[in-house]
mmCIF file of C-alpha atoms in Angstrom:
data_model
loop_
_atom_site.group_PDB
_atom_site.id
_atom_site.type_symbol
_atom_site.label_atom_id
_atom_site.label_comp_id
_atom_site.label_asym_id
_atom_site.label_seq_id
_atom_site.Cartn_x
_atom_site.Cartn_y
_atom_site.Cartn_z
ATOM 1 C CA MET A 243 193.710 29.129 -50.868
ATOM 2 C CA ASP A 244 194.203 32.434 -49.033
ATOM 3 C CA ARG A 245 195.654 33.996 -52.192
ATOM 4 C CA ALA A 246 192.757 32.764 -54.306
ATOM 5 C CA LYS A 247 190.195 34.079 -51.828
ATOM 6 C CA ARG A 248 191.936 37.451 -51.681
ATOM 7 C CA HIS A 249 192.022 37.720 -55.482
ATOM 8 C CA VAL A 250 188.301 37.029 -55.854
ATOM 9 C CA TRP A 251 187.365 39.137 -52.820
ATOM 10 C CA ILE A 252 189.243 42.225 -54.057
ATOM 11 C CA GLN A 253 187.576 42.080 -57.461
ATOM 12 C CA HIS A 254 184.062 41.103 -56.355
ATOM 13 C CA ARG A 255 183.601 42.577 -52.882
ATOM 14 C CA GLY A 256 180.020 43.856 -52.682
ATOM 15 C CA ALA A 257 179.215 42.396 -56.118
ATOM 16 C CA SER A 258 175.714 41.665 -57.335
ATOM 17 C CA GLY A 259 174.923 38.769 -59.656
ATOM 18 C CA TRP A 260 176.501 35.452 -60.633
ATOM 19 C CA ILE A 261 180.253 34.916 -60.828
ATOM 20 C CA THR A 262 181.712 32.170 -63.033
ATOM 21 C CA LEU A 263 184.371 29.725 -61.898
ATOM 22 C CA ALA A 264 185.869 27.698 -64.743
ATOM 23 C CA LYS A 265 188.458 24.967 -65.225
ATOM 24 C CA LYS A 266 190.149 23.517 -68.269
ATOM 25 C CA GLU A 267 190.222 19.727 -67.918
ATOM 26 C CA PRO A 268 193.258 17.590 -68.834
ATOM 27 C CA ASP A 269 191.347 16.119 -71.789
ATOM 28 C CA GLY A 270 190.820 19.613 -73.224
ATOM 29 C CA GLY A 271 187.206 19.944 -72.001
ATOM 30 C CA TRP A 272 185.862 23.019 -70.290
ATOM 31 C CA ARG A 273 183.920 22.987 -67.026
ATOM 32 C CA GLN A 274 182.267 26.033 -65.528
ATOM 33 C CA TYR A 275 179.751 26.791 -62.739
ATOM 34 C CA HIS A 276 178.197 30.003 -61.490
ATOM 35 C CA TYR A 277 178.006 31.180 -57.874
ATOM 36 C CA GLN A 278 176.675 34.084 -55.895
ATOM 37 C CA PRO A 279 179.426 36.173 -54.228
ATOM 38 C CA ASN A 280 178.639 34.813 -50.740
ATOM 39 C CA GLU A 281 179.101 31.224 -52.015
ATOM 40 C CA LEU A 282 182.618 31.645 -53.397
ATOM 41 C CA ALA A 283 184.559 31.195 -50.138
ATOM 42 C CA VAL A 284 182.920 27.796 -49.662
ATOM 43 C CA GLU A 285 183.247 26.671 -53.289
ATOM 44 C CA LEU A 286 186.821 27.796 -54.069
ATOM 45 C CA PRO A 287 188.571 24.865 -52.334
ATOM 46 C CA LYS A 288 186.863 22.488 -54.801
ATOM 47 C CA TRP A 289 188.444 24.291 -57.756
ATOM 48 C CA LEU A 290 192.076 25.015 -56.967
ATOM 49 C CA GLY A 291 194.689 23.272 -59.069
ATOM 50 C CA GLU A 292 195.679 23.628 -62.713
ATOM 51 C CA ASP A 293 194.028 26.030 -65.161
ATOM 52 C CA VAL A 294 191.411 27.624 -62.902
ATOM 53 C CA TYR A 295 189.673 30.858 -63.974
ATOM 54 C CA PHE A 296 187.023 33.292 -62.782
ATOM 55 C CA SER A 297 184.901 35.965 -64.471
ATOM 56 C CA GLN A 298 185.836 39.617 -64.154
ATOM 57 C CA ASN A 299 182.230 40.808 -64.387
ATOM 58 C CA THR A 300 178.944 39.409 -63.061
ATOM 59 C CA PHE A 301 175.784 38.070 -64.723
ATOM 60 C CA TYR A 302 172.018 38.258 -64.236
ATOM 61 C CA LYS A 303 171.634 34.531 -64.881
ATOM 62 C CA PRO A 304 173.971 31.578 -64.303
ATOM 63 C CA GLN A 305 174.971 31.835 -67.969
ATOM 64 C CA ARG A 306 178.223 33.472 -69.108
ATOM 65 C CA ARG A 307 176.795 35.316 -72.087
ATOM 66 C CA ILE A 308 177.031 38.906 -73.205
ATOM 67 C CA GLU A 309 173.295 39.644 -72.919
ATOM 68 C CA ASN A 310 173.336 38.511 -69.257
ATOM 69 C CA ILE A 311 175.881 41.074 -68.019
ATOM 70 C CA ARG A 312 174.728 42.512 -64.694
ATOM 71 C CA GLN A 313 177.697 44.521 -63.444
ATOM 72 C CA LEU A 314 180.769 45.647 -65.359
ATOM 73 C CA ARG A 315 183.408 45.718 -62.607
ATOM 74 C CA ALA A 316 186.782 45.787 -64.379
ATOM 75 C CA LEU A 317 188.705 46.707 -67.521
ATOM 76 C CA TYR A 318 191.564 44.424 -68.558
ATOM 77 C CA VAL A 319 194.183 43.763 -71.197
ATOM 78 C CA ASP A 320 195.795 40.341 -71.675
ATOM 79 C CA VAL A 321 199.402 40.655 -72.863
ATOM 80 C CA ASP A 322 200.856 37.508 -74.451
ATOM 81 C CA CYS A 323 204.529 38.155 -73.711
ATOM 82 C CA HIS A 324 205.596 34.774 -75.145
ATOM 83 C CA THR A 325 204.463 35.862 -78.621
ATOM 84 C CA ILE A 326 207.152 38.564 -78.717
ATOM 85 C CA GLY A 327 209.771 36.572 -76.810
ATOM 86 C CA TYR A 328 210.008 38.749 -73.669
ATOM 87 C CA GLU A 329 209.763 37.775 -70.014
ATOM 88 C CA PRO A 330 206.622 39.077 -68.214
ATOM 89 C CA GLU A 331 208.684 40.955 -65.591
ATOM 90 C CA TRP A 332 210.568 42.795 -68.324
ATOM 91 C CA VAL A 333 207.314 43.813 -70.051
ATOM 92 C CA VAL A 334 205.887 45.102 -66.759
ATOM 93 C CA GLY A 335 208.987 47.260 -66.246
ATOM 94 C CA LYS A 336 208.672 48.558 -69.806
ATOM 95 C CA LEU A 337 204.997 49.485 -69.281
ATOM 96 C CA ASP A 338 205.793 51.194 -65.969
ATOM 97 C CA ILE A 339 208.274 53.477 -67.705
ATOM 98 C CA GLU A 340 206.579 54.039 -71.062
ATOM 99 C CA VAL A 341 202.852 53.858 -70.287
ATOM 100 C CA PHE A 342 201.882 54.178 -66.630
ATOM 101 C CA TYR A 343 204.528 56.681 -65.468
ATOM 102 C CA ASP A 344 203.659 59.070 -68.321
ATOM 103 C CA ASN A 345 199.906 58.557 -67.695
ATOM 104 C CA ILE A 346 199.285 57.274 -71.221
ATOM 105 C CA LEU A 347 197.125 54.860 -69.242
ATOM 106 C CA PRO A 348 196.354 54.916 -65.495
ATOM 107 C CA GLU A 349 198.175 52.431 -63.310
ATOM 108 C CA PRO A 350 196.305 49.117 -63.065
ATOM 109 C CA ASN A 351 194.974 47.943 -59.713
ATOM 110 C CA LEU A 352 196.572 44.565 -60.170
ATOM 111 C CA ILE A 353 198.702 42.594 -62.612
ATOM 112 C CA ILE A 354 198.156 38.866 -63.052
ATOM 113 C CA PHE A 355 201.330 36.929 -63.955
ATOM 114 C CA SER A 356 199.461 34.151 -65.723
ATOM 115 C CA GLY A 357 202.342 31.769 -66.389
ATOM 116 C CA ARG A 358 203.210 32.856 -69.930
ATOM 117 C CA GLY A 359 202.070 36.473 -69.949
ATOM 118 C CA ILE A 360 200.425 39.175 -67.888
ATOM 119 C CA VAL A 361 196.937 40.612 -67.481
ATOM 120 C CA CYS A 362 196.590 44.247 -66.452
ATOM 121 C CA VAL A 363 193.334 44.812 -64.556
ATOM 122 C CA TRP A 364 191.753 48.180 -63.755
ATOM 123 C CA LEU A 365 188.915 47.910 -61.226
ATOM 124 C CA ILE A 366 186.006 50.279 -61.847
ATOM 125 C CA GLU A 367 183.008 51.382 -59.828
ATOM 126 C CA PRO A 368 180.320 48.883 -60.953
ATOM 127 C CA VAL A 369 178.150 50.007 -63.850
ATOM 128 C CA PRO A 370 175.086 48.192 -65.313
ATOM 129 C CA TYR A 371 174.855 46.418 -68.652
ATOM 130 C CA LYS A 372 173.599 49.570 -70.404
ATOM 131 C CA ALA A 373 177.102 51.009 -70.070
ATOM 132 C CA LEU A 374 178.577 48.175 -72.173
ATOM 133 C CA PRO A 375 179.142 50.274 -75.361
ATOM 134 C CA LEU A 376 181.090 52.880 -73.334
ATOM 135 C CA TRP A 377 182.932 50.108 -71.464
ATOM 136 C CA LYS A 378 183.889 48.558 -74.805
ATOM 137 C CA ALA A 379 185.148 51.884 -76.172
ATOM 138 C CA VAL A 380 187.443 52.373 -73.159
ATOM 139 C CA GLU A 381 188.488 48.706 -73.245
ATOM 140 C CA ASN A 382 189.473 48.953 -76.917
ATOM 141 C CA TYR A 383 191.430 52.157 -76.267
ATOM 142 C CA PHE A 384 193.404 50.514 -73.443
ATOM 143 C CA TYR A 385 194.142 47.546 -75.710
ATOM 144 C CA GLU A 386 195.438 49.815 -78.477
ATOM 145 C CA GLN A 387 197.922 51.456 -76.091
ATOM 146 C CA LEU A 388 199.343 48.044 -75.141
ATOM 147 C CA SER A 389 199.198 46.383 -78.567
ATOM 148 C CA TYR A 390 202.891 47.078 -79.162
ATOM 149 C CA VAL A 391 203.870 44.681 -76.352
ATOM 150 C CA GLY A 392 201.625 41.828 -77.540
ATOM 151 C CA ALA A 393 198.133 42.672 -76.204
ATOM 152 C CA ASP A 394 195.569 40.074 -77.262
ATOM 153 C CA LYS A 395 192.581 41.522 -79.109
ATOM 154 C CA LYS A 396 190.586 38.334 -78.512
ATOM 155 C CA SER A 397 190.511 38.903 -74.752
ATOM 156 C CA LEU A 398 188.452 42.096 -74.683
ATOM 157 C CA ASP A 399 184.920 40.752 -74.311
ATOM 158 C CA PRO A 400 182.958 41.467 -71.093
ATOM 159 C CA THR A 401 182.392 37.757 -70.372
ATOM 160 C CA ARG A 402 186.127 37.040 -70.159
ATOM 161 C CA VAL A 403 187.599 34.797 -67.445
ATOM 162 C CA PHE A 404 191.214 35.000 -66.239
ATOM 163 C CA ARG A 405 193.430 32.763 -64.153
ATOM 164 C CA ILE A 406 193.121 32.925 -60.389
ATOM 165 C CA ASP A 407 195.995 33.641 -57.983
ATOM 166 C CA GLY A 408 197.599 30.433 -56.639
ATOM 167 C CA SER A 409 196.476 28.202 -59.529
ATOM 168 C CA VAL A 410 198.912 26.655 -62.017
ATOM 169 C CA ASN A 411 199.308 27.168 -65.761
ATOM 170 C CA SER A 412 199.523 23.643 -67.154
ATOM 171 C CA LYS A 413 201.333 24.789 -70.318
ATOM 172 C CA SER A 414 204.216 26.520 -68.580
ATOM 173 C CA LYS A 415 203.932 24.653 -65.236
ATOM 174 C CA ARG A 416 204.238 28.068 -63.555
ATOM 175 C CA GLU A 417 202.160 29.231 -60.635
ATOM 176 C CA VAL A 418 199.848 32.183 -61.233
ATOM 177 C CA VAL A 419 200.866 35.182 -59.110
ATOM 178 C CA VAL A 420 198.993 38.471 -58.663
ATOM 179 C CA GLU A 421 200.763 41.761 -57.960
ATOM 180 C CA TYR A 422 198.511 44.225 -56.143
ATOM 181 C CA ARG A 423 199.292 47.893 -56.753
ATOM 182 C CA HIS A 424 196.410 49.924 -55.297
ATOM 183 C CA GLY A 425 192.789 49.559 -54.219
ATOM 184 C CA ASP A 426 191.113 52.690 -55.610
ATOM 185 C CA ARG A 427 188.444 51.889 -58.134
ATOM 186 C CA TYR A 428 188.207 54.074 -61.234
ATOM 187 C CA VAL A 429 185.016 55.714 -62.502
ATOM 188 C CA LEU A 430 184.254 54.695 -66.095
ATOM 189 C CA ARG A 431 183.069 58.181 -67.091
ATOM 190 C CA ASP A 432 186.210 59.745 -65.645
ATOM 191 C CA LEU A 433 188.342 57.415 -67.761
ATOM 192 C CA GLN A 434 186.315 58.439 -70.811
ATOM 193 C CA TYR A 435 186.759 62.165 -70.136
ATOM 194 C CA GLU A 436 190.499 61.847 -69.472
ATOM 195 C CA TYR A 437 191.544 59.332 -72.136
ATOM 196 C CA LEU A 438 188.840 59.430 -74.858
ATOM 197 C CA PRO A 439 188.373 63.153 -75.586
ATOM 198 C CA GLU A 440 187.022 62.455 -79.077
ATOM 199 C CA LEU A 441 184.103 60.490 -77.656
ATOM 200 C CA THR A 442 183.496 63.118 -74.983
ATOM 201 C CA ARG A 443 183.354 65.922 -77.573
ATOM 202 C CA ALA A 444 180.817 63.930 -79.582
ATOM 203 C CA GLU A 445 178.547 63.688 -76.533
ATOM 204 C CA THR A 446 178.503 67.487 -76.204
ATOM 205 C CA GLY A 447 176.870 67.709 -79.639
ATOM 206 C CA LYS A 448 179.681 69.563 -81.390
ATOM 207 C CA LYS A 449 179.315 69.445 -85.170
ATOM 208 C CA GLY A 450 181.854 68.062 -87.569
ATOM 209 C CA ARG A 451 182.808 64.765 -89.123
ATOM 210 C CA LYS A 452 182.777 61.998 -86.549
ATOM 211 C CA GLY A 453 186.101 60.235 -86.006
ATOM 212 C CA LYS A 454 186.763 56.517 -86.194
ATOM 213 C CA LEU A 455 186.325 56.030 -82.431
ATOM 214 C CA VAL A 456 182.922 57.738 -82.370
ATOM 215 C CA ARG A 457 181.673 55.810 -85.421
ATOM 216 C CA LEU A 458 182.825 52.525 -83.889
ATOM 217 C CA HIS A 459 181.163 53.412 -80.560
ATOM 218 C CA ASN A 460 177.852 54.203 -82.313
ATOM 219 C CA ILE A 461 177.959 50.974 -84.298
ATOM 220 C CA GLN A 462 178.697 48.885 -81.194
ATOM 221 C CA THR A 463 175.870 50.620 -79.332
ATOM 222 C CA LEU A 464 173.497 49.606 -82.144
ATOM 223 C CA HIS A 465 174.803 46.024 -82.247
ATOM 224 C CA TYR A 466 174.354 45.627 -78.487
ATOM 225 C CA ALA A 467 170.827 47.046 -78.548
ATOM 226 C CA ARG A 468 169.913 44.684 -81.404
ATOM 227 C CA LEU A 469 171.421 41.676 -79.630
ATOM 228 C CA LEU A 470 169.369 42.466 -76.513
ATOM 229 C CA ASP A 471 166.262 42.855 -78.694
ATOM 230 C CA LEU A 472 166.967 39.464 -80.266
ATOM 231 C CA ILE A 473 167.054 37.810 -76.817
ATOM 232 C CA ARG A 474 163.923 39.718 -75.748
ATOM 233 C CA LEU A 475 162.131 38.438 -78.852
ATOM 234 C CA ALA A 476 163.180 34.874 -78.034
ATOM 235 C CA GLU A 477 161.774 35.339 -74.531
ATOM 236 C CA LEU A 478 158.493 36.708 -75.892
ATOM 237 C CA ARG A 479 158.211 33.554 -77.992
ATOM 238 C CA ASN A 480 159.189 31.323 -75.040
ATOM 239 C CA TYR A 481 162.223 30.155 -77.051
ATOM 240 C CA ASP A 482 159.839 28.288 -79.368
ATOM 241 C CA LEU A 483 161.644 29.391 -82.524
ATOM 242 C CA LYS A 484 161.099 26.579 -84.990
ATOM 243 C CA GLY A 485 161.383 28.028 -88.483
ATOM 244 C CA TYR A 486 163.579 30.886 -87.237
ATOM 245 C CA ARG A 487 166.342 29.048 -85.336
ATOM 246 C CA GLU A 488 169.055 29.484 -87.979
ATOM 247 C CA LEU A 489 168.256 33.178 -88.366
ATOM 248 C CA PHE A 490 168.326 33.784 -84.606
ATOM 249 C CA CYS A 491 171.644 32.006 -84.251
ATOM 250 C CA PHE A 492 173.122 33.696 -87.327
ATOM 251 C CA LEU A 493 172.256 37.187 -86.118
ATOM 252 C CA TYR A 494 173.424 36.385 -82.570
ATOM 253 C CA ARG A 495 176.740 35.047 -83.802
ATOM 254 C CA TYR A 496 177.346 38.027 -86.065
ATOM 255 C CA TRP A 497 176.482 40.735 -83.521
ATOM 256 C CA SER A 498 178.366 38.860 -80.812
ATOM 257 C CA CYS A 499 181.499 38.727 -83.012
ATOM 258 C CA CYS A 500 181.212 42.493 -83.546
ATOM 259 C CA LEU A 501 180.921 43.100 -79.797
ATOM 260 C CA THR A 502 183.537 40.689 -78.487
ATOM 261 C CA ASP A 503 186.086 40.713 -81.349
ATOM 262 C CA ASP A 504 186.514 37.047 -80.461
ATOM 263 C CA PRO A 505 184.911 34.608 -82.925
ATOM 264 C CA ASP A 506 185.607 31.594 -80.679
ATOM 265 C CA GLU A 507 183.808 33.208 -77.715
ATOM 266 C CA ALA A 508 180.959 34.335 -79.974
ATOM 267 C CA LEU A 509 180.610 30.749 -81.254
ATOM 268 C CA ARG A 510 180.541 29.352 -77.696
ATOM 269 C CA GLN A 511 177.826 31.765 -76.630
ATOM 270 C CA MET A 512 175.781 31.087 -79.799
ATOM 271 C CA ILE A 513 175.946 27.316 -79.191
ATOM 272 C CA GLU A 514 174.710 27.903 -75.632
ATOM 273 C CA LEU A 515 171.864 30.058 -76.922
ATOM 274 C CA ASN A 516 170.826 27.354 -79.378
ATOM 275 C CA ALA A 517 170.840 24.755 -76.571
ATOM 276 C CA GLY A 518 168.204 26.855 -74.783
ATOM 277 C CA PHE A 519 165.665 26.624 -77.634
ATOM 278 C CA LYS A 520 162.641 24.378 -77.126
ATOM 279 C CA GLU A 521 163.796 22.377 -80.160
ATOM 280 C CA PRO A 522 167.520 23.155 -80.646
ATOM 281 C CA LEU A 523 169.418 22.442 -83.811
ATOM 282 C CA SER A 524 172.263 19.952 -83.615
ATOM 283 C CA GLU A 525 175.573 21.602 -82.721
ATOM 284 C CA LYS A 526 177.125 20.549 -86.040
ATOM 285 C CA GLU A 527 174.150 21.938 -87.980
ATOM 286 C CA VAL A 528 174.024 25.295 -86.209
ATOM 287 C CA ILE A 529 177.783 25.863 -86.620
ATOM 288 C CA ARG A 530 177.598 25.126 -90.325
ATOM 289 C CA ALA A 531 174.434 27.209 -90.868
ATOM 290 C CA THR A 532 175.906 30.324 -89.244
ATOM 291 C CA LYS A 533 179.493 30.152 -90.546
ATOM 292 C CA SER A 534 178.873 33.115 -92.901
ATOM 293 C CA ALA A 535 178.322 35.344 -89.851
ATOM 294 C CA GLU A 536 181.966 34.919 -88.824
ATOM 295 C CA LYS A 537 183.146 35.501 -92.421
ATOM 296 C CA ALA A 538 181.151 38.744 -92.553
ATOM 297 C CA TRP A 539 182.682 39.908 -89.271
ATOM 298 C CA MET A 540 186.167 39.176 -90.617
ATOM 299 C CA ALA A 541 185.346 41.250 -93.696
ATOM 300 C CA ARG A 542 184.343 44.171 -91.443
ATOM 301 C CA ASN A 543 187.902 44.182 -90.102
ATOM 302 C CA ASP A 544 189.531 43.971 -93.543
ATOM 303 C CA ALA A 545 190.550 47.319 -95.033
ATOM 304 C CA LYS A 546 190.354 46.098 -98.660
ATOM 305 C CA ALA A 547 186.909 44.545 -98.155
ATOM 306 C CA ASN A 548 185.631 47.790 -96.589
ATOM 307 C CA GLU A 549 187.014 49.860 -99.451
ATOM 308 C CA GLU A 550 185.330 47.651 -102.046
ATOM 309 C CA ALA A 551 182.019 47.769 -100.112
ATOM 310 C CA ARG A 552 182.092 51.588 -99.970
ATOM 311 C CA LYS A 553 182.735 51.745 -103.719
ATOM 312 C CA LYS A 554 179.473 49.825 -104.174
ATOM 313 C CA GLY A 555 177.610 52.334 -101.999
ATOM 314 C CA TYR A 556 177.564 50.390 -98.736
ATOM 315 C CA PRO A 557 178.661 51.892 -95.390
ATOM 316 C CA GLY A 558 181.259 49.151 -95.138
ATOM 317 C CA ALA A 559 181.814 45.402 -95.369
ATOM 318 C CA GLY A 560 179.822 42.923 -93.331
ATOM 319 C CA TYR A 561 176.056 42.892 -92.859
ATOM 320 C CA ASN A 562 174.514 46.385 -92.800
ATOM 321 C CA LEU A 563 170.962 45.256 -92.088
ATOM 322 C CA LYS A 564 167.962 47.540 -92.050
ATOM 323 C CA ASN A 565 165.317 47.179 -89.370
ATOM 324 C CA SER A 566 162.747 46.404 -92.058
ATOM 325 C CA THR A 567 164.900 43.466 -93.226
ATOM 326 C CA ILE A 568 165.247 42.000 -89.717
ATOM 327 C CA ILE A 569 161.512 42.468 -89.065
ATOM 328 C CA ARG A 570 160.681 40.704 -92.324
ATOM 329 C CA TRP A 571 163.139 37.856 -91.728
ATOM 330 C CA LEU A 572 161.848 37.148 -88.230
ATOM 331 C CA ASP A 573 158.183 38.096 -88.856
ATOM 332 C CA ILE A 574 158.194 40.447 -85.890
ATOM 333 C CA THR A 575 154.640 41.611 -85.134
ATOM 334 C CA PRO A 576 153.631 45.173 -84.144
ATOM 335 C CA GLU A 577 152.782 43.886 -80.665
ATOM 336 C CA GLU A 578 156.249 42.308 -80.276
ATOM 337 C CA GLN A 579 157.898 45.539 -81.446
ATOM 338 C CA ARG A 580 156.356 47.362 -78.492
ATOM 339 C CA HIS A 581 158.691 45.350 -76.230
ATOM 340 C CA LEU A 582 161.846 45.959 -78.270
ATOM 341 C CA GLN A 583 164.322 48.774 -78.011
ATOM 342 C CA THR A 584 165.599 49.325 -81.528
ATOM 343 C CA ILE A 585 164.287 46.701 -84.009
ATOM 344 C CA ILE A 586 161.094 48.625 -84.792
ATOM 345 C CA ASP A 587 159.388 49.972 -87.903
ATOM 346 C CA ALA A 588 158.179 53.467 -88.811
ATOM 347 C CA ASN A 589 154.716 52.887 -87.316
ATOM 348 C CA GLU A 590 156.144 51.954 -83.923
ATOM 349 C CA LYS A 591 158.515 54.915 -84.050
ATOM 350 C CA ARG A 592 155.561 57.253 -84.673
ATOM 351 C CA ARG A 593 153.551 55.635 -81.868
ATOM 352 C CA ARG A 594 156.411 56.154 -79.417
ATOM 353 C CA LYS A 595 156.821 59.756 -80.577
ATOM 354 C CA ARG A 596 153.124 60.410 -79.926
ATOM 355 C CA GLU A 597 153.490 58.997 -76.443
ATOM 356 C CA ARG A 598 156.565 61.142 -75.764
ATOM 357 C CA ASP A 599 154.780 64.225 -77.087
ATOM 358 C CA ARG A 600 151.745 63.567 -74.888
ATOM 359 C CA ALA A 601 153.980 63.036 -71.868
ATOM 360 C CA ARG A 602 155.859 66.263 -72.556
ATOM 361 C CA THR A 603 152.598 68.168 -73.042
ATOM 362 C CA GLY A 604 151.275 66.773 -69.768
ATOM 363 C CA GLU A 605 154.452 67.763 -67.935
ATOM 364 C CA LEU A 606 154.280 71.260 -69.441
ATOM 365 C CA ARG A 607 150.624 71.704 -68.419
ATOM 366 C CA ARG A 608 151.363 70.477 -64.902
ATOM 367 C CA GLY A 609 154.275 72.889 -64.749
ATOM 368 C CA GLN A 610 151.826 75.668 -65.615
ATOM 369 C CA GLY A 611 149.454 74.602 -62.874
ATOM 370 C CA ALA A 612 147.176 72.347 -64.916
ATOM 371 C CA LYS A 613 145.667 69.366 -63.112
ATOM 372 C CA THR A 614 146.212 65.755 -63.992
ATOM 373 C CA ARG A 615 143.191 63.725 -65.155
ATOM 374 C CA GLU A 616 143.006 61.995 -61.782
ATOM 375 C CA GLU A 617 143.062 65.331 -59.946
ATOM 376 C CA TYR A 618 140.384 66.721 -62.269
ATOM 377 C CA LEU A 619 138.064 63.704 -61.776
ATOM 378 C CA GLU A 620 138.469 63.841 -57.993
ATOM 379 C CA GLU A 621 137.609 67.510 -57.971
ATOM 380 C CA GLN A 622 134.515 66.911 -60.105
ATOM 381 C CA ARG A 623 133.370 64.114 -57.804
ATOM 382 C CA GLU A 624 133.674 66.362 -54.782
ATOM 383 C CA ARG A 625 131.656 69.120 -56.529
ATOM 384 C CA THR A 626 128.908 66.673 -57.461
ATOM 385 C CA GLU A 627 128.651 65.353 -53.913
ATOM 386 C CA ASP A 628 128.490 68.931 -52.596
ATOM 387 C CA LYS A 629 125.652 69.873 -54.987
ATOM 388 C CA ALA A 630 123.798 66.676 -54.072
ATOM 389 C CA ARG A 631 123.903 67.627 -50.384
ATOM 390 C CA GLN A 632 122.642 71.137 -51.209
ATOM 391 C CA LEU A 633 119.755 69.658 -53.229
ATOM 392 C CA GLN A 634 118.804 67.299 -50.430
ATOM 393 C CA LYS A 635 118.616 70.162 -47.934
ATOM 394 C CA ALA A 636 116.543 72.267 -50.370
ATOM 395 C CA MET A 637 114.116 69.403 -50.855
ATOM 396 C CA GLU A 638 113.754 68.982 -47.086
ATOM 397 C CA ARG A 639 112.998 72.697 -46.635
ATOM 398 C CA HIS A 640 110.695 72.853 -49.693
ATOM 399 C CA PRO A 641 109.147 69.399 -50.111
ATOM 400 C CA ASP A 642 106.582 70.647 -52.664
ATOM 401 C CA ALA A 643 109.084 72.522 -54.871
ATOM 402 C CA THR A 644 109.205 71.599 -58.545
ATOM 403 C CA ASN A 645 112.429 70.706 -60.395
ATOM 404 C CA LYS A 646 112.386 74.155 -62.022
ATOM 405 C CA GLN A 647 112.062 75.883 -58.653
ATOM 406 C CA LEU A 648 114.884 73.756 -57.175
ATOM 407 C CA ALA A 649 117.060 74.562 -60.157
ATOM 408 C CA MET A 650 116.526 78.286 -59.593
ATOM 409 C CA MET A 651 117.392 77.924 -55.894
ATOM 410 C CA LEU A 652 120.694 76.110 -56.625
ATOM 411 C CA GLN A 653 121.453 78.036 -59.862
ATOM 412 C CA ILE A 654 121.806 74.875 -61.947
ATOM 413 C CA SER A 655 119.849 73.416 -64.867
ATOM 414 C CA VAL A 656 116.657 71.356 -64.524
ATOM 415 C CA ARG A 657 118.425 68.381 -66.117
ATOM 416 C CA ARG A 658 121.169 68.665 -63.523
ATOM 417 C CA VAL A 659 118.499 68.588 -60.748
ATOM 418 C CA GLN A 660 117.133 65.384 -62.264
ATOM 419 C CA GLN A 661 120.615 63.823 -62.325
ATOM 420 C CA LEU A 662 121.326 64.807 -58.737
ATOM 421 C CA LYS A 663 117.954 63.457 -57.524
ATOM 422 C CA ARG A 664 118.955 59.995 -58.845
ATOM 423 C CA LEU A 665 122.225 60.310 -56.936
ATOM 424 C CA VAL A 666 120.404 61.358 -53.732
ATOM 425 C CA LYS A 667 118.012 58.418 -53.971
ATOM 426 C CA ASN A 668 120.925 55.954 -54.384
#
């Protein structure tokens, strides 16, 4: 119990959001619950035993789905040593000499000996969900450096759970043990600057053909923005999506596959999304209706399929959907587009540009000493009240004066005298 508490505490000290505890049942089922950080110490004793896991990142809602990420708190690579026939301790020694000592990758904060393999975990200063595309770029890079010792590409998604210290792996009957190496958290941007120079150069705006890493980063940024827009659209419609349920689930499953590189995890999250609809499809029906999404994702990762797609004039294999197509499929209204980040048409783009231009013009005028509208109106109100007081005094001194005479005294127009008299009377 002390080891389990220490493991969770080190990774989630000061965390914000929901943390998932999960357990694989003897019958193959999967049980998971979500807790706030201050609840974990009380709840952990109920979970210890075989095949117990916890999430590496936290969530806005008690749902372990990619769109609910609240804080990204760790990078990790799961190395399946048993697939290459080496003992975990031997692989760790190999990585120490060939990877960490030469700073090909920084030294991990901790290494989880999971019973049949290892998980290298790098703790990072927490970053919000908007940093997910950058997090994914760094995560993929770390995976590539460890792929030669059996790193698992399907364990790179931000919703991943890993075994907890002191639990038992039911397959190997080995106890899970965590080796702690240091407690200094890394800064995600620093890792980018030091290990992903190609991506850093692209951010500086240098011209030239963009490399594979930059193109992949841009595509994943778009996929994540679209997935968040899809969820926002469902919220705007109160999850009453009859007539669009298959399309919503299809798009979610496809973009989730592209972001997680794990079709099984993408399927699980899509099934959970469908269950939240006011009138969900049956699980069997929704899996069958969206199967082509997984096939398209597999084609995106196939060199031959990509080559054939480019010969036909496409950017690559898979679904290269235009915004206009998504808007037409889902009948997204102009009002709904105002709440979306990236699934918008040309009219909405122009509207946002006009707003940005007006805002920039206003900032420029204020920088040059121009007044805001509120400041201008307040100043005009004060001037009017001042003139009204002057008129009242003039009328008291010259009760028989005509409007024309009063206007000459105050150096204003006759019409203005008439307006001010109404104000004085009120």
